[in-house]
């Protein structure tokens, strides 16, 4: 056969395959989402997320040390308060769960980079991501609360804030509040392209944040839409977002690629709880090779164009990179 190009030539050995690899991974691009809860001396397993726990502030160091040992320095905290009310006041309480976790993590592990999820759904009695007006989440009223929340996070030690509520104009409102308070250097990672997804199921069990009525479709995006996602990303960049996130990751890699091509800021993807749960469940049954599927899905996110991955597998992926299994 007279073939000029034989693509198999570059697949001949492991050394050669590594040489021509197009996607490189590094633990510095991983962010670990971690659940911290009110109370004392407790580590609670999360049934739908095997291997993931909720930690009280006095016990979270155990996990933070394991993360640092694996080479993961970036943590995003989710708070699980013992008290919820109509206006989610626990979210901006200086003695709230997130604020206490931040102060302790900052003091005990200064090498960590502390990011917070900014949302109200874990703190509101109705489980919606904002302030209700009848049964509708009031956009502009919610913005005022988001401003209070980010300020309380940053004052307690958050180094980056990540709003996940999907209210219109929240990036501008948050940027203004931060700048006015002198926090001009604090970056905003916006959950800009966030779909109303059933893949969040296990998270809502973990955080006790399922809405008590209705759903989130009046603020999170309809998953039939692609242009709308690009528009959301562009709007957030105009409003001052430093990093744009796409969420979920696995079924939305087209959006990762689209956003990568249309905005000039770093793109993050969040491999959400349902993605983790599926890999764990099929792995436990022996139906798939858990580690290999985890690696393959992590690489796909970077190949699609993300430079940051939020994942419950952060530690395990970092170890696979270290062992040369990927990267
Ligand atoms: C808060 C928030 C959610 C997730 C991240 N931030 C839940 C939701 O929007 O319902 C989901 C994360 C996951 O499923 O791992 N709004």
Short mmCIF file of C-alpha atoms and ligand atoms in Angstrom, two decimals:
data_model
loop_
_atom_site.label_atom_id
_atom_site.label_comp_id
_atom_site.label_asym_id
_atom_site.label_seq_id
_atom_site.Cartn_x
_atom_site.Cartn_y
_atom_site.Cartn_z
CA UNK A 1 0.00 0.00 0.00
CA UNK A 2 1.34 3.40 -0.97
CA UNK A 3 0.30 5.49 2.03
CA UNK A 4 1.91 8.86 2.76
CA UNK A 5 0.32 9.27 6.14
CA UNK A 6 0.13 6.36 8.54
CA UNK A 7 -1.29 7.77 11.80
CA UNK A 8 -0.43 4.51 13.55
CA UNK A 9 3.29 5.37 13.21
CA UNK A 10 2.95 7.72 16.20
CA UNK A 11 1.19 5.10 18.31
CA UNK A 12 3.97 2.54 18.24
CA UNK A 13 5.21 2.70 21.83
CA UNK A 14 4.29 4.20 25.14
CA UNK A 15 7.24 6.61 25.01
CA UNK A 16 6.21 7.87 21.61
CA UNK A 17 2.54 8.14 22.56
CA UNK A 18 3.54 10.27 25.53
CA UNK A 19 5.77 12.45 23.35
CA UNK A 20 2.95 13.38 20.99
CA UNK A 21 0.24 13.75 23.60
CA UNK A 22 -1.91 16.82 23.03
CA UNK A 23 -3.48 17.13 26.45
CA UNK A 24 -1.38 17.46 29.59
CA UNK A 25 -2.77 17.35 33.11
CA UNK A 26 -1.41 18.77 36.31
CA UNK A 27 -2.83 18.60 39.84
CA UNK A 28 -2.63 22.40 40.00
CA UNK A 29 -5.67 22.57 37.73
CA UNK A 30 -7.87 20.47 39.99
CA UNK A 31 -10.33 21.87 42.52
CA UNK A 32 -11.87 19.67 45.20
CA UNK A 33 -15.46 20.44 46.28
CA UNK A 34 -15.78 19.72 49.98
CA UNK A 35 -18.77 19.65 52.35
CA UNK A 36 -18.42 21.22 55.78
CA UNK A 37 -21.21 21.08 58.33
CA UNK A 38 -22.24 22.53 61.64
CA UNK A 39 -21.63 20.45 64.76
CA UNK A 40 -18.68 18.89 66.49
CA UNK A 41 -16.42 15.92 66.01
CA UNK A 42 -18.34 14.37 63.15
CA UNK A 43 -17.48 12.85 59.80
CA UNK A 44 -20.61 11.65 58.00
CA UNK A 45 -20.54 9.52 54.88
CA UNK A 46 -22.76 10.54 51.96
CA UNK A 47 -24.66 7.54 50.68
CA UNK A 48 -24.96 8.57 47.04
CA UNK A 49 -21.32 9.74 46.93
CA UNK A 50 -19.29 6.81 48.23
CA UNK A 51 -15.92 8.02 49.51
CA UNK A 52 -17.20 11.58 50.12
CA UNK A 53 -18.05 12.91 53.57
CA UNK A 54 -19.44 15.89 55.40
CA UNK A 55 -16.96 17.17 57.99
CA UNK A 56 -17.44 19.36 61.01
CA UNK A 57 -14.89 22.17 61.14
CA UNK A 58 -12.84 20.48 63.86
CA UNK A 59 -12.47 17.31 61.73
CA UNK A 60 -12.04 18.74 58.21
CA UNK A 61 -8.26 18.83 58.62
CA UNK A 62 -8.13 15.06 58.12
CA UNK A 63 -9.36 15.43 54.55
CA UNK A 64 -7.45 18.63 53.84
CA UNK A 65 -4.21 16.86 54.76
CA UNK A 66 -4.99 13.94 52.44
CA UNK A 67 -5.63 16.44 49.66
CA UNK A 68 -2.39 18.30 50.22
CA UNK A 69 -0.51 14.99 50.32
CA UNK A 70 -1.95 14.16 46.91
CA UNK A 71 -0.81 17.54 45.59
CA UNK A 72 -4.22 19.21 45.44
CA UNK A 73 -4.15 22.73 46.86
CA UNK A 74 -7.48 24.10 45.67
CA UNK A 75 -10.62 23.54 47.70
CA UNK A 76 -14.13 24.79 47.18
CA UNK A 77 -16.23 24.76 50.33
CA UNK A 78 -19.94 24.00 50.49
CA UNK A 79 -21.60 24.73 53.82
CA UNK A 80 -24.29 22.66 55.46
CA UNK A 81 -25.85 24.76 58.21
CA UNK A 82 -27.95 23.42 61.07
CA UNK A 83 -30.34 26.36 60.77
CA UNK A 84 -32.21 27.46 57.64
CA UNK A 85 -34.64 30.33 57.15
CA UNK A 86 -36.56 32.18 54.43
CA UNK A 87 -33.67 34.55 53.62
CA UNK A 88 -30.77 32.13 54.10
CA UNK A 89 -29.23 34.27 56.83
CA UNK A 90 -26.70 31.52 57.66
CA UNK A 91 -25.03 32.23 54.33
CA UNK A 92 -23.78 35.66 55.40
CA UNK A 93 -23.44 35.16 59.17
CA UNK A 94 -19.87 35.90 60.27
CA UNK A 95 -20.18 32.86 62.58
CA UNK A 96 -21.76 30.72 59.85
CA UNK A 97 -20.41 27.33 58.85
CA UNK A 98 -18.47 28.54 55.80
CA UNK A 99 -17.01 31.51 57.61
CA UNK A 100 -15.74 29.32 60.48
CA UNK A 101 -14.37 26.72 58.07
CA UNK A 102 -12.54 29.42 56.13
CA UNK A 103 -10.93 30.95 59.19
CA UNK A 104 -9.71 27.57 60.43
CA UNK A 105 -8.46 26.37 57.04
CA UNK A 106 -6.64 29.63 56.46
CA UNK A 107 -4.93 29.42 59.84
CA UNK A 108 -4.06 25.69 59.81
CA UNK A 109 -3.25 25.25 56.11
CA UNK A 110 -1.98 28.51 54.61
CA UNK A 111 -0.83 26.60 51.52
CA UNK A 112 -4.45 25.91 50.52
CA UNK A 113 -6.25 28.10 47.99
CA UNK A 114 -9.74 28.68 49.37
CA UNK A 115 -12.70 29.08 47.05
CA UNK A 116 -16.34 29.32 48.09
CA UNK A 117 -19.53 28.39 46.33
CA UNK A 118 -21.79 31.42 46.61
CA UNK A 119 -25.44 30.41 46.69
CA UNK A 120 -28.39 30.44 49.02
CA UNK A 121 -29.98 27.03 48.42
CA UNK A 122 -28.23 25.27 51.30
CA UNK A 123 -29.34 28.04 53.67
CA UNK A 124 -32.93 28.75 52.68
CA UNK A 125 -35.83 26.86 54.27
CA UNK A 126 -37.46 26.54 50.82
CA UNK A 127 -34.25 25.31 49.15
CA UNK A 128 -34.30 27.84 46.31
CA UNK A 129 -31.20 29.76 45.29
CA UNK A 130 -32.55 33.20 46.20
CA UNK A 131 -35.17 35.32 47.90
CA UNK A 132 -38.74 34.36 47.10
CA UNK A 133 -41.49 36.66 46.01
CA UNK A 134 -44.51 34.36 46.11
CA UNK A 135 -43.17 31.31 44.30
CA UNK A 136 -40.77 33.17 42.04
CA UNK A 137 -37.14 33.84 42.94
CA UNK A 138 -36.75 37.62 42.93
CA UNK A 139 -33.64 38.35 40.87
CA UNK A 140 -32.64 41.84 41.99
CA UNK A 141 -33.48 41.32 45.64
CA UNK A 142 -31.30 38.20 45.60
CA UNK A 143 -28.36 40.22 44.24
CA UNK A 144 -28.28 42.28 47.44
CA UNK A 145 -27.96 39.08 49.46
CA UNK A 146 -25.26 37.68 47.20
CA UNK A 147 -23.25 40.84 47.83
CA UNK A 148 -23.51 40.30 51.58
CA UNK A 149 -22.53 36.65 51.21
CA UNK A 150 -19.38 37.29 49.18
CA UNK A 151 -18.20 40.00 51.54
CA UNK A 152 -18.60 37.71 54.53
CA UNK A 153 -16.72 34.94 52.70
CA UNK A 154 -13.82 37.16 51.70
CA UNK A 155 -13.61 38.70 55.14
CA UNK A 156 -13.35 35.19 56.59
CA UNK A 157 -10.53 34.21 54.21
CA UNK A 158 -11.99 33.17 50.84
CA UNK A 159 -9.48 33.86 48.08
CA UNK A 160 -11.90 33.34 45.19
CA UNK A 161 -15.69 33.37 45.06
CA UNK A 162 -17.82 31.23 42.76
CA UNK A 163 -21.46 32.30 42.39
CA UNK A 164 -23.70 29.38 41.37
CA UNK A 165 -27.16 30.91 41.78
CA UNK A 166 -27.73 31.88 38.10
CA UNK A 167 -29.36 35.24 38.85
CA UNK A 168 -28.96 37.83 36.08
CA UNK A 169 -26.38 40.51 36.81
CA UNK A 170 -24.85 38.74 39.80
CA UNK A 171 -21.28 38.97 38.54
CA UNK A 172 -21.57 42.75 38.18
CA UNK A 173 -23.23 43.07 41.58
CA UNK A 174 -20.57 40.92 43.24
CA UNK A 175 -17.68 42.71 41.51
CA UNK A 176 -19.08 46.06 42.65
CA UNK A 177 -19.50 44.92 46.23
CA UNK A 178 -15.99 43.46 46.36
CA UNK A 179 -14.37 46.53 44.81
CA UNK A 180 -16.24 48.92 47.04
CA UNK A 181 -14.96 47.03 50.08
CA UNK A 182 -11.39 47.15 48.73
CA UNK A 183 -11.21 43.51 47.60
CA UNK A 184 -10.19 44.41 44.07
CA UNK A 185 -7.82 41.46 43.78
CA UNK A 186 -10.36 38.74 44.60
CA UNK A 187 -11.24 36.79 41.43
CA UNK A 188 -14.76 35.66 40.53
CA UNK A 189 -15.23 32.23 39.00
CA UNK A 190 -18.72 32.35 37.58
CA UNK A 191 -20.90 29.29 37.19
CA UNK A 192 -21.96 31.00 33.98
CA UNK A 193 -23.12 28.05 31.92
CA UNK A 194 -25.10 26.10 34.48
CA UNK A 195 -27.88 23.84 33.34
CA UNK A 196 -30.95 22.68 35.25
CA UNK A 197 -29.63 19.14 35.55
CA UNK A 198 -30.67 15.89 37.14
CA UNK A 199 -26.96 15.15 37.56
CA UNK A 200 -27.04 17.31 40.74
CA UNK A 201 -29.20 14.73 42.53
CA UNK A 202 -26.57 13.29 44.91
CA UNK A 203 -25.30 16.78 45.79
CA UNK A 204 -28.76 17.84 46.90
CA UNK A 205 -28.91 14.81 49.15
CA UNK A 206 -25.44 15.62 50.49
CA UNK A 207 -26.24 19.29 51.12
CA UNK A 208 -29.93 18.89 51.96
CA UNK A 209 -30.67 21.55 49.36
CA UNK A 210 -33.42 20.12 47.16
CA UNK A 211 -36.12 22.76 46.56
CA UNK A 212 -39.19 22.15 48.73
CA UNK A 213 -41.49 22.99 45.79
CA UNK A 214 -41.02 23.42 42.04
CA UNK A 215 -37.65 23.23 40.37
CA UNK A 216 -34.78 25.50 39.35
CA UNK A 217 -35.77 25.92 35.71
CA UNK A 218 -36.62 29.61 36.02
CA UNK A 219 -32.96 30.36 36.76
CA UNK A 220 -30.78 27.43 35.66
CA UNK A 221 -30.57 26.83 31.91
CA UNK A 222 -32.62 24.54 29.68
CA UNK A 223 -30.32 21.81 28.46
CA UNK A 224 -31.67 21.99 24.93
CA UNK A 225 -29.82 25.28 24.45
CA UNK A 226 -26.37 26.03 23.22
CA UNK A 227 -26.41 29.67 22.05
CA UNK A 228 -27.94 30.68 25.35
CA UNK A 229 -24.94 29.16 27.13
CA UNK A 230 -22.51 31.13 24.99
CA UNK A 231 -24.49 34.29 25.69
CA UNK A 232 -24.41 33.62 29.44
CA UNK A 233 -20.63 33.17 29.28
CA UNK A 234 -20.10 36.38 27.28
CA UNK A 235 -22.37 38.38 29.56
CA UNK A 236 -20.48 37.23 32.63
CA UNK A 237 -17.13 38.13 31.08
CA UNK A 238 -18.50 41.61 30.31
CA UNK A 239 -19.68 41.88 33.91
CA UNK A 240 -16.21 41.06 35.19
CA UNK A 241 -15.97 37.28 35.61
CA UNK A 242 -12.33 36.13 35.75
CA UNK A 243 -13.07 32.45 35.07
CA UNK A 244 -16.10 30.95 33.35
CA UNK A 245 -17.43 27.59 34.46
CA UNK A 246 -19.51 25.06 32.56
CA UNK A 247 -21.60 22.66 34.64
CA UNK A 248 -22.16 19.70 34.49
CA UNK A 249 -19.09 18.54 32.55
CA UNK A 250 -19.62 15.14 30.99
CA UNK A 251 -22.80 15.70 28.99
CA UNK A 252 -21.80 19.29 28.23
CA UNK A 253 -18.37 18.98 26.63
CA UNK A 254 -19.74 20.72 23.53
CA UNK A 255 -20.35 23.75 25.73
CA UNK A 256 -16.83 23.59 27.14
CA UNK A 257 -15.50 23.73 23.58
CA UNK A 258 -17.91 26.47 22.48
CA UNK A 259 -17.14 28.64 25.46
CA UNK A 260 -13.40 28.06 25.06
CA UNK A 261 -13.65 29.39 21.51
CA UNK A 262 -15.85 32.37 22.32
CA UNK A 263 -14.34 33.91 25.46
CA UNK A 264 -10.74 34.69 26.36
CA UNK A 265 -10.72 33.86 30.05
CA UNK A 266 -9.86 30.47 31.59
CA UNK A 267 -12.66 27.91 31.34
CA UNK A 268 -13.49 25.56 34.20
CA UNK A 269 -15.77 22.53 34.11
CA UNK A 270 -17.52 20.98 37.10
CA UNK A 271 -17.82 17.22 36.99
CA UNK A 272 -20.84 17.05 39.25
CA UNK A 273 -22.10 14.65 41.87
CA UNK A 274 -24.17 12.52 39.48
CA UNK A 275 -21.16 11.94 37.25
CA UNK A 276 -19.11 10.79 40.24
CA UNK A 277 -21.95 8.62 41.55
CA UNK A 278 -22.38 6.83 38.23
CA UNK A 279 -18.70 5.98 37.94
CA UNK A 280 -18.57 4.81 41.57
CA UNK A 281 -21.71 2.70 41.25
CA UNK A 282 -20.75 0.96 38.03
CA UNK A 283 -17.20 0.53 39.34
CA UNK A 284 -18.45 -1.08 42.56
CA UNK A 285 -20.50 -3.53 40.50
CA UNK A 286 -17.41 -4.44 38.51
CA UNK A 287 -19.16 -3.30 35.31
CA UNK A 288 -16.51 -0.73 34.45
CA UNK A 289 -12.93 -0.15 35.58
CA UNK A 290 -13.53 2.76 37.94
CA UNK A 291 -10.03 4.21 37.79
CA UNK A 292 -9.75 4.04 34.02
CA UNK A 293 -13.16 5.61 33.44
CA UNK A 294 -12.34 8.33 35.96
CA UNK A 295 -9.10 9.10 34.09
CA UNK A 296 -10.71 9.05 30.69
CA UNK A 297 -13.50 11.40 31.71
CA UNK A 298 -11.07 13.80 33.42
CA UNK A 299 -8.89 13.97 30.30
CA UNK A 300 -11.94 14.57 28.09
CA UNK A 301 -12.74 17.78 29.95
CA UNK A 302 -9.27 19.20 29.32
CA UNK A 303 -9.28 17.97 25.72
CA UNK A 304 -12.57 19.82 25.21
CA UNK A 305 -10.82 23.03 26.21
CA UNK A 306 -11.15 23.48 29.97
CA UNK A 307 -8.05 24.38 31.94
CA UNK A 308 -9.62 23.77 35.35
CA UNK A 309 -11.60 20.77 36.59
CA UNK A 310 -13.74 20.66 39.70
CA UNK A 311 -14.14 17.06 40.75
CA UNK A 312 -14.86 14.86 43.76
CA UNK A 313 -12.10 12.60 42.31
CA UNK A 314 -9.45 15.35 42.67
CA UNK A 315 -7.21 13.31 45.00
CA UNK A 316 -7.47 10.14 42.96
CA UNK A 317 -6.83 11.97 39.67
CA UNK A 318 -3.81 13.74 41.16
CA UNK A 319 -2.45 10.34 42.21
CA UNK A 320 -2.99 8.93 38.72
CA UNK A 321 -1.11 11.88 37.24
CA UNK A 322 1.71 11.29 39.72
CA UNK A 323 1.82 7.57 38.83
CA UNK A 324 2.00 8.39 35.12
CA UNK A 325 -1.36 6.76 34.34
CA UNK A 326 -2.53 10.00 32.69
CA UNK A 327 -1.01 13.37 31.98
C1 LIG B 1 -25.64 25.33 44.49
C2 LIG B 1 -24.88 24.26 43.80
C3 LIG B 1 -25.33 23.02 43.34
C4 LIG B 1 -24.21 22.35 42.87
C5 LIG B 1 -23.13 23.19 43.03
N1 LIG B 1 -23.58 24.38 43.58
C6 LIG B 1 -26.68 22.42 43.38
C7 LIG B 1 -27.75 22.93 42.54
O1 LIG B 1 -27.61 23.90 41.79
O2 LIG B 1 -28.84 22.37 42.67
C8 LIG B 1 -24.20 20.95 42.32
C9 LIG B 1 -22.90 20.24 42.45
C10 LIG B 1 -22.95 18.77 42.21
O3 LIG B 1 -23.98 18.18 41.82
O4 LIG B 1 -21.90 18.15 42.42
N2 LIG B 1 -26.61 25.97 43.76
#
